Short mmCIF file of C-alpha atoms in Angstrom, two decimals:
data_model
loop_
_atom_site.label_atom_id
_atom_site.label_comp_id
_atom_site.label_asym_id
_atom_site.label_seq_id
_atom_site.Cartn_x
_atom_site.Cartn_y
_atom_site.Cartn_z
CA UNK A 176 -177.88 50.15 -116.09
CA UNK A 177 -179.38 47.67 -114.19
CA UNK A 178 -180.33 47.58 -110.12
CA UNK A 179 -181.39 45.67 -107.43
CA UNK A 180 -184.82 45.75 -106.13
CA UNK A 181 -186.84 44.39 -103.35
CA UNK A 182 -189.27 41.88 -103.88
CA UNK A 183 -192.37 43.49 -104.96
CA UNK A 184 -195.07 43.33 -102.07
CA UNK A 185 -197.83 41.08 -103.20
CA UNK A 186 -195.63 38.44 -105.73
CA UNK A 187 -196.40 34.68 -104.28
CA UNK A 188 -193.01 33.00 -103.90
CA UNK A 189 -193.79 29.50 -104.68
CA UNK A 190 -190.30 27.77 -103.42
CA UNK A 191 -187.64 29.86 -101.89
CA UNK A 192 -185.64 29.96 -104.94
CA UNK A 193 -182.44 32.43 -105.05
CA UNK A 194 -184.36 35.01 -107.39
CA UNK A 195 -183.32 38.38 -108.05
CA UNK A 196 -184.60 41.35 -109.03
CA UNK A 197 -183.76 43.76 -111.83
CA UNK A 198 -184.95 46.90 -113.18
CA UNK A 199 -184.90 46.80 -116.62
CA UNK A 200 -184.02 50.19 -118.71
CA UNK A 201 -187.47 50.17 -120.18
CA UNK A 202 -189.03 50.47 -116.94
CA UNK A 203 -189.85 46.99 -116.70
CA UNK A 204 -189.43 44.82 -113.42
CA UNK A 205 -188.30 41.49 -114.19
CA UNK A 206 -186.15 38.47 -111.90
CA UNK A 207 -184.16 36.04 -112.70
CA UNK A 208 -183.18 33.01 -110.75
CA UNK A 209 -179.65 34.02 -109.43
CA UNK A 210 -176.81 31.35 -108.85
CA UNK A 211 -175.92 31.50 -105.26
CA UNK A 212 -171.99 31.64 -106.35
CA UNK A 213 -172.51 34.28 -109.15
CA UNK A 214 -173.92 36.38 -106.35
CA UNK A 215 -170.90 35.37 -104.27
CA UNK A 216 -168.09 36.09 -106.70
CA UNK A 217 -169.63 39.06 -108.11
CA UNK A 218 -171.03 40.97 -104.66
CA UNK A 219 -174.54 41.07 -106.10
CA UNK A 220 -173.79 43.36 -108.62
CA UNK A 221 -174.52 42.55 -112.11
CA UNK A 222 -171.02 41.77 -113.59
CA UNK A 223 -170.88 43.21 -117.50
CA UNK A 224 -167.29 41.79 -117.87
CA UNK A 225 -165.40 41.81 -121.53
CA UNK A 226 -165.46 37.83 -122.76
CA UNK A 227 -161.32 38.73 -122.97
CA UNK A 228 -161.47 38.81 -119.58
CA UNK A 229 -164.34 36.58 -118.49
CA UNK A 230 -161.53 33.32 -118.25
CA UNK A 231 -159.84 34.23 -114.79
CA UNK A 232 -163.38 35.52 -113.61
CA UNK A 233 -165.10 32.10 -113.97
CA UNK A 234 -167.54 31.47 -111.15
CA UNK A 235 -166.82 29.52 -108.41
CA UNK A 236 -168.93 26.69 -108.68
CA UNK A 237 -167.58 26.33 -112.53
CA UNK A 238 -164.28 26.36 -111.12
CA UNK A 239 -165.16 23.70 -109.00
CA UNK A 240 -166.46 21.66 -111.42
CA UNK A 241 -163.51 21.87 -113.79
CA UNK A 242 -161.12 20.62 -110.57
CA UNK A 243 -163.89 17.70 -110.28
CA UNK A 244 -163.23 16.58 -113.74
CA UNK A 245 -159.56 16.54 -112.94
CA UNK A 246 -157.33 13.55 -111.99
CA UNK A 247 -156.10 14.38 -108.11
CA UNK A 248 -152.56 15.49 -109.09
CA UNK A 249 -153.53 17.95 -111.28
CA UNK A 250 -155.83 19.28 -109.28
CA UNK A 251 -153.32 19.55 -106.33
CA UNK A 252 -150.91 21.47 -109.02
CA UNK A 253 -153.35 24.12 -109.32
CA UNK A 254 -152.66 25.21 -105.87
CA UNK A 255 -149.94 27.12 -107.45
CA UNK A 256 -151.70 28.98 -109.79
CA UNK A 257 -152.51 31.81 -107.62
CA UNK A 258 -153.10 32.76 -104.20
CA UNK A 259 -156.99 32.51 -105.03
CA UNK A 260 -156.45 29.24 -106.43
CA UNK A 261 -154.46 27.79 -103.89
CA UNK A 262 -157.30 25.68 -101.87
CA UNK A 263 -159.60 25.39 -104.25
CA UNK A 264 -158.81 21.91 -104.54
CA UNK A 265 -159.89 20.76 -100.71
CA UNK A 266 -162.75 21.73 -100.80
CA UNK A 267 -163.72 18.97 -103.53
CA UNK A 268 -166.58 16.63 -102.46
CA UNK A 269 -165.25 13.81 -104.23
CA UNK A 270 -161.47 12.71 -103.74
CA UNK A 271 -160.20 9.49 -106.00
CA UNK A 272 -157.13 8.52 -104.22
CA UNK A 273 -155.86 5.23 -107.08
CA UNK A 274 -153.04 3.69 -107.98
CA UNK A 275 -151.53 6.81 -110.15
CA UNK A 276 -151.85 9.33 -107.05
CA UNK A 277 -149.29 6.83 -105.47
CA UNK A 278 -146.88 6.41 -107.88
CA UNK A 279 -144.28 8.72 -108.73
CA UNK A 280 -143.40 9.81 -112.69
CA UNK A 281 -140.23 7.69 -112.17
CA UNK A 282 -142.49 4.70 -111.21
CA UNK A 283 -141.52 4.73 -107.73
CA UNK A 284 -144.31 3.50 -105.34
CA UNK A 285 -144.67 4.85 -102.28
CA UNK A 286 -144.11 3.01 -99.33
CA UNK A 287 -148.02 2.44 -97.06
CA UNK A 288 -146.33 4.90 -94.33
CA UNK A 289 -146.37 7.61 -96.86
CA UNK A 290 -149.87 7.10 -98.44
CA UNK A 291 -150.82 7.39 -94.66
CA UNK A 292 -149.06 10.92 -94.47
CA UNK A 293 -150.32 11.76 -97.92
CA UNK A 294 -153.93 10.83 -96.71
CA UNK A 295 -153.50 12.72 -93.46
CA UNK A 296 -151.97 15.57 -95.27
CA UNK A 297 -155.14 16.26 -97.92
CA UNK A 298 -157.50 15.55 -94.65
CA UNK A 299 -156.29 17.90 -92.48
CA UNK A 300 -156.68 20.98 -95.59
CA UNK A 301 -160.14 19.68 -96.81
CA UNK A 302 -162.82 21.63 -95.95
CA UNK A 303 -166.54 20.98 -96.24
CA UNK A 304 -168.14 17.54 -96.42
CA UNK A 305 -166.31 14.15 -98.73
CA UNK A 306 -169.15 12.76 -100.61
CA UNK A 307 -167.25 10.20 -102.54
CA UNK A 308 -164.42 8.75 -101.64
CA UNK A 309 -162.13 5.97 -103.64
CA UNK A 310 -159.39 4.78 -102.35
CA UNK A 311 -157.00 2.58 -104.54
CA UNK A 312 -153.97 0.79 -103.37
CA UNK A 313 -154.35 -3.23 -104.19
CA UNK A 314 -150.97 -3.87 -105.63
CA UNK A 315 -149.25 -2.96 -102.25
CA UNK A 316 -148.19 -5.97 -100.27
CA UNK A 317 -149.34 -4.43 -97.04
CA UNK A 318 -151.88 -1.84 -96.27
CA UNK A 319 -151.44 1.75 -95.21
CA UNK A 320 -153.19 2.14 -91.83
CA UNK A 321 -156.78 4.04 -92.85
CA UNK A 322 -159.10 4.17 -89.71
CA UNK A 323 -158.09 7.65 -88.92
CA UNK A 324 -159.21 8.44 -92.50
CA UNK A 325 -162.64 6.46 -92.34
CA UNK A 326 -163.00 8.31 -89.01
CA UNK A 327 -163.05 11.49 -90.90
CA UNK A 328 -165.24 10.41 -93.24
CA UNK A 329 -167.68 8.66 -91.55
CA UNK A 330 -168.33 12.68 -89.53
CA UNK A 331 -168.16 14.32 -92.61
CA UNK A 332 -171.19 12.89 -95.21
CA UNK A 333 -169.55 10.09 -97.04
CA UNK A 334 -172.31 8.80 -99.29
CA UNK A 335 -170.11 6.63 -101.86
CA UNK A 336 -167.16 4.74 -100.46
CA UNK A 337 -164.89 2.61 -102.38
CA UNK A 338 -161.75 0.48 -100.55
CA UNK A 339 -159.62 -1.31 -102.26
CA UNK A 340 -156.84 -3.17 -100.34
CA UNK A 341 -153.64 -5.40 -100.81
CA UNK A 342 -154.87 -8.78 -100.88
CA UNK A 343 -152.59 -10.31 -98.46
CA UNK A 344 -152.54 -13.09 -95.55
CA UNK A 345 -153.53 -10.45 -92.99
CA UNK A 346 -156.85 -8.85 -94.14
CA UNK A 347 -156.95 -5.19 -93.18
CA UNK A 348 -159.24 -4.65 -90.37
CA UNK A 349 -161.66 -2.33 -90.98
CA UNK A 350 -162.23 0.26 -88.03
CA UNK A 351 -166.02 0.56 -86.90
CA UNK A 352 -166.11 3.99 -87.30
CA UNK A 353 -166.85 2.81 -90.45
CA UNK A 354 -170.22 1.34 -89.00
CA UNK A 355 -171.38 5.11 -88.31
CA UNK A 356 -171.24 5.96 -91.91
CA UNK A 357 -174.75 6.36 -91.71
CA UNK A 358 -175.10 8.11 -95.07
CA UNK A 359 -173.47 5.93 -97.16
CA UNK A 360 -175.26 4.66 -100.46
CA UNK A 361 -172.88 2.92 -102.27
CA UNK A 362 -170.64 0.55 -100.59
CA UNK A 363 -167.38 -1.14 -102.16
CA UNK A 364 -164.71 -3.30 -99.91
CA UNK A 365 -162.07 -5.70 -101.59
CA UNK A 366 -159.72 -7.52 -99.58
CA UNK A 367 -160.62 -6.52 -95.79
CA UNK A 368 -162.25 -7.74 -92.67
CA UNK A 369 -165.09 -6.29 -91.12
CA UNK A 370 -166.42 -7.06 -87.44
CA UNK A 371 -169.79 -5.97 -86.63
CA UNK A 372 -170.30 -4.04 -83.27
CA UNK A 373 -173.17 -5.68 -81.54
CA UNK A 374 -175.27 -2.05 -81.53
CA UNK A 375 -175.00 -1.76 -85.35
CA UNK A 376 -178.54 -1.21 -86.70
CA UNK A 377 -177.89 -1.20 -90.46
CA UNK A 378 -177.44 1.38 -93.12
CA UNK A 379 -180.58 2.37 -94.16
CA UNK A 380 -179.86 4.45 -97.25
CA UNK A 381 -177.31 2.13 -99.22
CA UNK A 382 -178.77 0.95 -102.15
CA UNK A 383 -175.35 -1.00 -103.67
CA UNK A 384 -173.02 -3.15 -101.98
CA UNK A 385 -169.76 -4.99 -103.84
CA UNK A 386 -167.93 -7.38 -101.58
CA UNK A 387 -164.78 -8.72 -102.99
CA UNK A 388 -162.63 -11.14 -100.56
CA UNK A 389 -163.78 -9.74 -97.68
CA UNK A 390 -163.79 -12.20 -94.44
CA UNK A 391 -166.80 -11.18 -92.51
CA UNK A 392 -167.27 -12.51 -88.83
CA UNK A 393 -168.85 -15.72 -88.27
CA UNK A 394 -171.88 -14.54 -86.28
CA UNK A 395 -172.24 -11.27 -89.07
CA UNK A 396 -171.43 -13.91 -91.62
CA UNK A 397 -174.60 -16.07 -90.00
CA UNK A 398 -176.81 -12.99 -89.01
CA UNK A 399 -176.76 -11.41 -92.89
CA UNK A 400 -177.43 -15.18 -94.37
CA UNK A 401 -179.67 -16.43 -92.07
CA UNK A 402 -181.76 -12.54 -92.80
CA UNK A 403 -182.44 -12.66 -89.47
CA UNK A 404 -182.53 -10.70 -86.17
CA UNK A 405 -181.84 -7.19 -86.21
CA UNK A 406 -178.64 -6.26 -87.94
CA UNK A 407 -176.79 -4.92 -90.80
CA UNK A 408 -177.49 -5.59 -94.53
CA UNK A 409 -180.83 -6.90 -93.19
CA UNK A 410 -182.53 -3.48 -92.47
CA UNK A 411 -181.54 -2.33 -96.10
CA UNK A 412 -184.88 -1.55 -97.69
CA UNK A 413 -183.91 -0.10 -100.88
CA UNK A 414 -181.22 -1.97 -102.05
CA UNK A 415 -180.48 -2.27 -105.54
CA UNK A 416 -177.70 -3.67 -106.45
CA UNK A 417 -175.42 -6.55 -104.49
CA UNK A 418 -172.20 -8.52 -105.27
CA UNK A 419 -170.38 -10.89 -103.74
CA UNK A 420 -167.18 -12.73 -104.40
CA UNK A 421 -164.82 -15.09 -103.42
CA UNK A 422 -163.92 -16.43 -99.85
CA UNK A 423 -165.22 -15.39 -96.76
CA UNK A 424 -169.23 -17.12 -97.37
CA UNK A 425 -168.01 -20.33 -97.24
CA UNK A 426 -169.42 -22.93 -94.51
CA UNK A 427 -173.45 -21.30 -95.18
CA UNK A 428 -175.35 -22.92 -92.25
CA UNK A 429 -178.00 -24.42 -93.71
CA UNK A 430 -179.41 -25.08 -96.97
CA UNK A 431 -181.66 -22.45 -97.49
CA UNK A 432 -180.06 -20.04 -95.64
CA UNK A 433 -179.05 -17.59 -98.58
CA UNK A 434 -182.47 -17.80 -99.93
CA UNK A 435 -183.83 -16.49 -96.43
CA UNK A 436 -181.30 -14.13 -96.98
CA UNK A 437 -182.65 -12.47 -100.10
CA UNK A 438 -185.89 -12.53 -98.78
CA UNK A 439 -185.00 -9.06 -96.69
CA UNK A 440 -183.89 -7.32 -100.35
CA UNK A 441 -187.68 -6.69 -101.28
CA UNK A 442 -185.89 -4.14 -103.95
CA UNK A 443 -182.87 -6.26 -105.34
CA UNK A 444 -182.58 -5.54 -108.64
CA UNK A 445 -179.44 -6.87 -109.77
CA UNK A 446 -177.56 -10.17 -108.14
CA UNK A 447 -174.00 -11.36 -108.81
CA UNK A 448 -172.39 -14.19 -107.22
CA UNK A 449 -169.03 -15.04 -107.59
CA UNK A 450 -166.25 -18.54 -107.44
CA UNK A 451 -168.61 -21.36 -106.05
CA UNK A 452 -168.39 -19.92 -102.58
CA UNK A 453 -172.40 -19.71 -101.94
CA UNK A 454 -174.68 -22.52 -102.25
CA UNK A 455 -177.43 -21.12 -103.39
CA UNK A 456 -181.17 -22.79 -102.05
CA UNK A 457 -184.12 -22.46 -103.85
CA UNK A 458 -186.42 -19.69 -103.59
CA UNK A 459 -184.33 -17.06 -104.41
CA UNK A 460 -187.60 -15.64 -106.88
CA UNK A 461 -188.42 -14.28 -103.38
CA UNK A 462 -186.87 -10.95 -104.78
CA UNK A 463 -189.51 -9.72 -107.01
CA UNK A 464 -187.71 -7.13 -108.35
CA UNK A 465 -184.30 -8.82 -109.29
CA UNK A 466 -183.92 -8.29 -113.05
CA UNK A 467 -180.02 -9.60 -113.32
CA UNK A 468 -178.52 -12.57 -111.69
CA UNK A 469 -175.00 -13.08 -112.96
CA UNK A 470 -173.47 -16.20 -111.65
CA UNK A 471 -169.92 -16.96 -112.38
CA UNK A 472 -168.04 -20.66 -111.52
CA UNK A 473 -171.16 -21.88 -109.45
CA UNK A 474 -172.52 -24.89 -107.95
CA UNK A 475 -176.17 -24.69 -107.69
CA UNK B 254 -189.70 15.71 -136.76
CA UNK B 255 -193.53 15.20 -135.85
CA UNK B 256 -195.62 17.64 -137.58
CA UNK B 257 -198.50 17.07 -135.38
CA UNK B 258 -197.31 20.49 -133.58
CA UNK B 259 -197.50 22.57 -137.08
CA UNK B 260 -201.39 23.81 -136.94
CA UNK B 261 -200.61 24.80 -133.28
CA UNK B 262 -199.23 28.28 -132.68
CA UNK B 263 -195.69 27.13 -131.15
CA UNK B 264 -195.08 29.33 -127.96
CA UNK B 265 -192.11 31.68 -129.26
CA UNK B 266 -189.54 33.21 -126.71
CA UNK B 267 -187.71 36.22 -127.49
CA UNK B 268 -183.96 35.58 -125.84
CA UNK B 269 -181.76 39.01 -125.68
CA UNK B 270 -178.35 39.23 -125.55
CA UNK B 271 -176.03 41.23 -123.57
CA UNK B 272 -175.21 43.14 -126.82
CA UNK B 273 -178.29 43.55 -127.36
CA UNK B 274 -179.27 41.11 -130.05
CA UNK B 275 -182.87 40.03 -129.68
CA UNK B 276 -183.16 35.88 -131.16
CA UNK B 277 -186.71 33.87 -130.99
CA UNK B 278 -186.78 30.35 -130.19
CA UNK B 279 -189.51 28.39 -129.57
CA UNK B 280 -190.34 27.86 -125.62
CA UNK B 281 -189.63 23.95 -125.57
CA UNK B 282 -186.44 24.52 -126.76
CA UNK B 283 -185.26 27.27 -124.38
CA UNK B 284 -186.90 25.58 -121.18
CA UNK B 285 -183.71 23.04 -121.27
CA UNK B 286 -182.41 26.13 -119.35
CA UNK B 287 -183.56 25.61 -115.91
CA UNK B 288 -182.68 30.18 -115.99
CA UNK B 289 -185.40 30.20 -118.54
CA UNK B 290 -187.80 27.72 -117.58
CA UNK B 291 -188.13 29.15 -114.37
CA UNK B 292 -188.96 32.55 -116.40
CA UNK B 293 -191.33 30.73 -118.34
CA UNK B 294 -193.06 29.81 -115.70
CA UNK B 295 -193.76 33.24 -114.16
CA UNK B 296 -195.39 34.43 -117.45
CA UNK B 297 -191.88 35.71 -119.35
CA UNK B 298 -191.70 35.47 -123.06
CA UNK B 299 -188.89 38.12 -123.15
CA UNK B 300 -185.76 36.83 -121.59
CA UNK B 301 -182.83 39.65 -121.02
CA UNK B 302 -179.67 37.73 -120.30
CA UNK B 303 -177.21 40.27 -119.23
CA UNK B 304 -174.29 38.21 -119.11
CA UNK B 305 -174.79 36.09 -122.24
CA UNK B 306 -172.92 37.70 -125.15
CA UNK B 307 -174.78 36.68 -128.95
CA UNK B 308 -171.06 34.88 -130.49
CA UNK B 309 -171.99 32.64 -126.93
CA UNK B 310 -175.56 32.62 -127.56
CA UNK B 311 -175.63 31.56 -131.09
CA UNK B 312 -173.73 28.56 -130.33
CA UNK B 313 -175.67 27.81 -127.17
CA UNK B 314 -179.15 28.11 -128.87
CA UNK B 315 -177.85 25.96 -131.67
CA UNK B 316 -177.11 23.49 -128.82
CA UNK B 317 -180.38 23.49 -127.28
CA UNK B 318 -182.30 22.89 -130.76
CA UNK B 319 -179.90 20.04 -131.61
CA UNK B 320 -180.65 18.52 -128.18
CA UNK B 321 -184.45 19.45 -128.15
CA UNK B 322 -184.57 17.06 -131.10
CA UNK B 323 -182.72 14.04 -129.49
CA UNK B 324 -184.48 10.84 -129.81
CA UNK B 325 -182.77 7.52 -129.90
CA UNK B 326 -181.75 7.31 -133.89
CA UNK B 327 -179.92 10.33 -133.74
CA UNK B 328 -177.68 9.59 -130.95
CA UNK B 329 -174.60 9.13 -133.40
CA UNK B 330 -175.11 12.66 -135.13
CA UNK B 331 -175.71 14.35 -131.56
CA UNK B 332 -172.10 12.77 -130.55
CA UNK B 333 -170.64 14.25 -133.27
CA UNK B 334 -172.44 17.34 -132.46
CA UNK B 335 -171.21 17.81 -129.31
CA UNK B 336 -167.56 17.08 -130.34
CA UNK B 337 -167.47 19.71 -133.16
CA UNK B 338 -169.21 21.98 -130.66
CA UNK B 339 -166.30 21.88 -127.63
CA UNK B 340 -163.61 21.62 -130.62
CA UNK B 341 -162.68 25.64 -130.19
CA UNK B 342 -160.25 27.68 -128.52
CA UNK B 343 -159.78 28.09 -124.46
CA UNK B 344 -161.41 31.97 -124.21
CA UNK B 345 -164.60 30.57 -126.47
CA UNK B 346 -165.19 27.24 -123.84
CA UNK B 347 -164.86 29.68 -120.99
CA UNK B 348 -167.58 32.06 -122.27
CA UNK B 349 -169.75 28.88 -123.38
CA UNK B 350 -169.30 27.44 -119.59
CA UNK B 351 -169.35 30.71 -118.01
CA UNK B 352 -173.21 31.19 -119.86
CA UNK B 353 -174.18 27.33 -119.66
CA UNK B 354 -173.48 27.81 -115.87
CA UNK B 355 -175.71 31.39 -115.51
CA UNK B 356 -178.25 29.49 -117.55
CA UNK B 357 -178.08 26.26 -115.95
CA UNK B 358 -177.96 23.95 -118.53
CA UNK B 359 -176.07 21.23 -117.02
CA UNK B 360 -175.76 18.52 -119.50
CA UNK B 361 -173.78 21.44 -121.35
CA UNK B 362 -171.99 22.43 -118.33
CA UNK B 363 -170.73 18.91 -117.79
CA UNK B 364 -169.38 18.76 -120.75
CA UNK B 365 -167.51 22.21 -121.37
CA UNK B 366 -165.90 21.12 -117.58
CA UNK B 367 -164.71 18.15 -119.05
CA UNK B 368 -163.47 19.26 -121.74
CA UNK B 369 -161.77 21.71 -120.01
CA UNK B 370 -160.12 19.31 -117.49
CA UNK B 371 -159.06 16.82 -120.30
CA UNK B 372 -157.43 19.73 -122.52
CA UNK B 373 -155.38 21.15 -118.87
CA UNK B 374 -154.42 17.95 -117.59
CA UNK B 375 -151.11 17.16 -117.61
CA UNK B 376 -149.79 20.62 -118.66
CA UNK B 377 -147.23 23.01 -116.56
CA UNK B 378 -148.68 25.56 -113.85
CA UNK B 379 -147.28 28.09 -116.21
CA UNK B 380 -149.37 26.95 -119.14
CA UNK B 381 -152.36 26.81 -117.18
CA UNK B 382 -152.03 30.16 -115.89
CA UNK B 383 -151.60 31.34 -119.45
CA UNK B 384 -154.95 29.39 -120.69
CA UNK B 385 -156.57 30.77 -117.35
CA UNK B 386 -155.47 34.49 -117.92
CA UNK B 387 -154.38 34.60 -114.06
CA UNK B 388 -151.64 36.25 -112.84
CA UNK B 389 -149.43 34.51 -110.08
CA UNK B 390 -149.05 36.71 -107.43
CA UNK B 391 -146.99 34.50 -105.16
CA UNK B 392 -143.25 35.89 -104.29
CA UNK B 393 -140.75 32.56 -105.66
CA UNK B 394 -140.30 31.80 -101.57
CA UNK B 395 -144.12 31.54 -101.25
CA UNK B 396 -144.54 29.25 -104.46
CA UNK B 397 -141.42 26.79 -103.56
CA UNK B 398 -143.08 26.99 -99.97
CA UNK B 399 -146.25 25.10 -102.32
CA UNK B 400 -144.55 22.87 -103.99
CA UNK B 401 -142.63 21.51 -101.57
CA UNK B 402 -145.70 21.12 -99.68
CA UNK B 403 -147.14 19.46 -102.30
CA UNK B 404 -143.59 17.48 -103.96
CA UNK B 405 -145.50 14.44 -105.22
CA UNK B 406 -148.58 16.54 -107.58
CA UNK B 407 -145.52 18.60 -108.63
CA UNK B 408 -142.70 16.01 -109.69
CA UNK B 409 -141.96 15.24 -113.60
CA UNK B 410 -142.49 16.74 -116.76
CA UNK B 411 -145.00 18.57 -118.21
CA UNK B 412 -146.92 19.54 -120.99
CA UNK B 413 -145.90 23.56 -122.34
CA UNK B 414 -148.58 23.69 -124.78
CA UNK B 415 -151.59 26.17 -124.90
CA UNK B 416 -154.17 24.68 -127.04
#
């Protein structure tokens, strides 16, 4: 049978990869890059299980991956599975929180209070960080209260955040916790208001940003067109991707303003611009690397 | 297929099952495994895969060679591929994901976890245990305790089925 051996003195490890060692029956020593959760679920020994019985011994990492490619409710049912099974599903990186988790078989949608409880309830069993987070509820006619879910996010690695809010009279606020996301790539708000806090430097690492009906403050509103003094989408080197829509840009100072704008988005690859909200000035070819400008009900 | 490669010796890797079967395969082929790659690397052209059985194997090698040959025309016949390929029963897509993970393939591991998820969703706890081969040990106090916990995941009707 097989065992485990030391590194042999004298072998160059190029990258700290998880190897192990095995001593083949013929003598031979060879390794073989180990997965960290084979090791884990199987105590390091080499696990020679039947294939009958190799379905309720599936690594954990496999596991996880299954409950990844699950909608939310079923992977909440499997909590019942087993005791081994029962919180394997908060420890998920990525939670997508739409309409269907808040509607019940019967068709019954829950009131915003509830989502609130719900959200509070998966937050306070999830363990380890929330990469990506979506959260769905736009054909509510008011909005559950989030900021004590951004909160957690924004101190636990959200990289890919997605909002999408009853549009109603009174915008949602966001909180500015949400401004401390400092890890965040992907950015996604419909129907909301955000209000810069003077200190906010900018997210450095988002590369794509969707805003749809979102009423930004005045002075951000003037700041981000205007491209310039110190803050927010400004400082975002590597962005990629941008969309905006709908209300919230009208009253641009200034005719060139949204060209100045662009200017800061050496990396812009793709542009859309929504409901003739944005007059657009010329010298928006300042982007070199835009490849897609998609335009819809404009006045140039 | 280009033939420029034909007057070259083509590296050959000897893969060996945990039943012992021994199967060559040419090196470009097996590196899609990041397992064997990194083997490849450190001089290895005999692989041992201890927890790779051959039924697995033979289906996974097929895999690699029909995805070592993927170019842009052949995108249609590799979809249909794949489909046939994850078209099996439960017990075979849990040894094929259970050896795509040790081997690290993960295009292939994507899509035995999807295929997975898509062919559980929607059906009862006690199907799932079934497919899964686990055994509830919860006492019917503890498991209410769950659902109730849980009332919203657990509300309606589901699917009994086990394929």
């Amino acid at each position: 049978s097989y065992c485990y051996l030391m590194p042999p003195k004298g072998i160059i490890r190029r990258t700290p990869r998880p190897y192990y060692y095995m001593m083949h029956p013929m003598g031979k020593i060879c390794r073989t890059p180990g997965s960290y959760y084979y090791m884990m679920a199987h105590k390091g020994k080499i696990c020679r299980t039947l294939p009958s019985g190799i379905s309720s011994n599936l690594p954990e990492n496999v596991i996880d991956e299954i409950l990844l490619c699950l909608p939310f409710k079923d992977a909440v049912r499997t909590s019942i599975l087993s005791k081994k099974w029962r919180y394997n599903w908060c420890k998920l990186p990525v939670l997508t929180l739409d309409e269907p988790v808040w509607k019940s078989k019967k068709g019954v949608t829950f009131r915003p209070s509830k989502i609130t409880q719900i959200i509070s309830h998966i937050l306070i069993l999830h363990t380890g960080p929330i990469t990506k987070f979506i959260l769905c509820v736009a054909s509510w006619t008011s909005c559950p209260n989030i900021d004590d879910l951004i909160y957690f996010l924004s101190r636990n690695g959200i990289q890919h955040l997605v909002l999408t809010l009853p549009s109603m009279d009174n915008l949602y606020k966001l909180p500015s916790s949400l401004f401390t996301c400092l890890q965040l790539r992907h950015l996604t708000l419909e129907n909301c208001l955000v209000f810069l806090p003077p200190d906010f430097r900018g997210f450095d690492r988002l590369i794509s940003l969707k805003l749809c009906d979102v009423t930004i403050s005045n002075e951000f509103l003037e700041s981000l067109i205007s491209g310039i003094r110190s803050i927010c989408f400004k400082s975002v080197p590597c962005m990629a991707k941008l969309s905006l829509s709908h209300r919230g840009y009208s009253g641009v100072p200034g005719e060139n303003s949204i060209a100045k704008f662009f200017e800061s988005f050496s990396a812009l690859q793709h542009l859309h611009l929504d409901e003739d909200s944005i007059e657009l000035g010329d010298g928006h070819d300042d982007t070199p690397a835009l490849e897609c400008l998609e335009v819809d009900a404009f006045q140039m | 297929m280009a033939s420029t490669t034909e007057t070259k010796q083509k590296k050959m890797l000897i893969l060996k099952s945990a039943d012992n079967d021994e199967f060559e395969i040419e090196e470009s082929v097996g590196v899609q495994s990041e397992t064997i790659k990194n083997l490849v690397e450190d001089g290895f052209t005999f692989v041992p895969l201890p927890n790779v059985y051959t039924k697995a194997l033979i289906k996974i090698i097929d895999y690699l060679k029909k995805h070592a040959n993927k170019t842009d025309s052949n995108d249609e016949e590799i979809k249909t591929f794949d489909k046939d390929f994850v078209n099996t029963t439960f017990d075979d897509l849990f040894e094929l994901v259970s050896a795509a993970n040790y081997l690290h393939i993960s295009c292939l591991m994507n899509m035995l976890c999807q295929t997975i998820a898509d062919r559980i969703k929607d059906k009862s706890p006690e199907a799932v245990r079934k497919i899964f081969h686990i055994n509830c040990d919860y006492t019917p106090e503890e498991e209410a305790k769950i659902r109730k916990a849980n009332a919203q995941a657990f509300e309606g009707q589901f699917d009994e089925s086990l394929d």
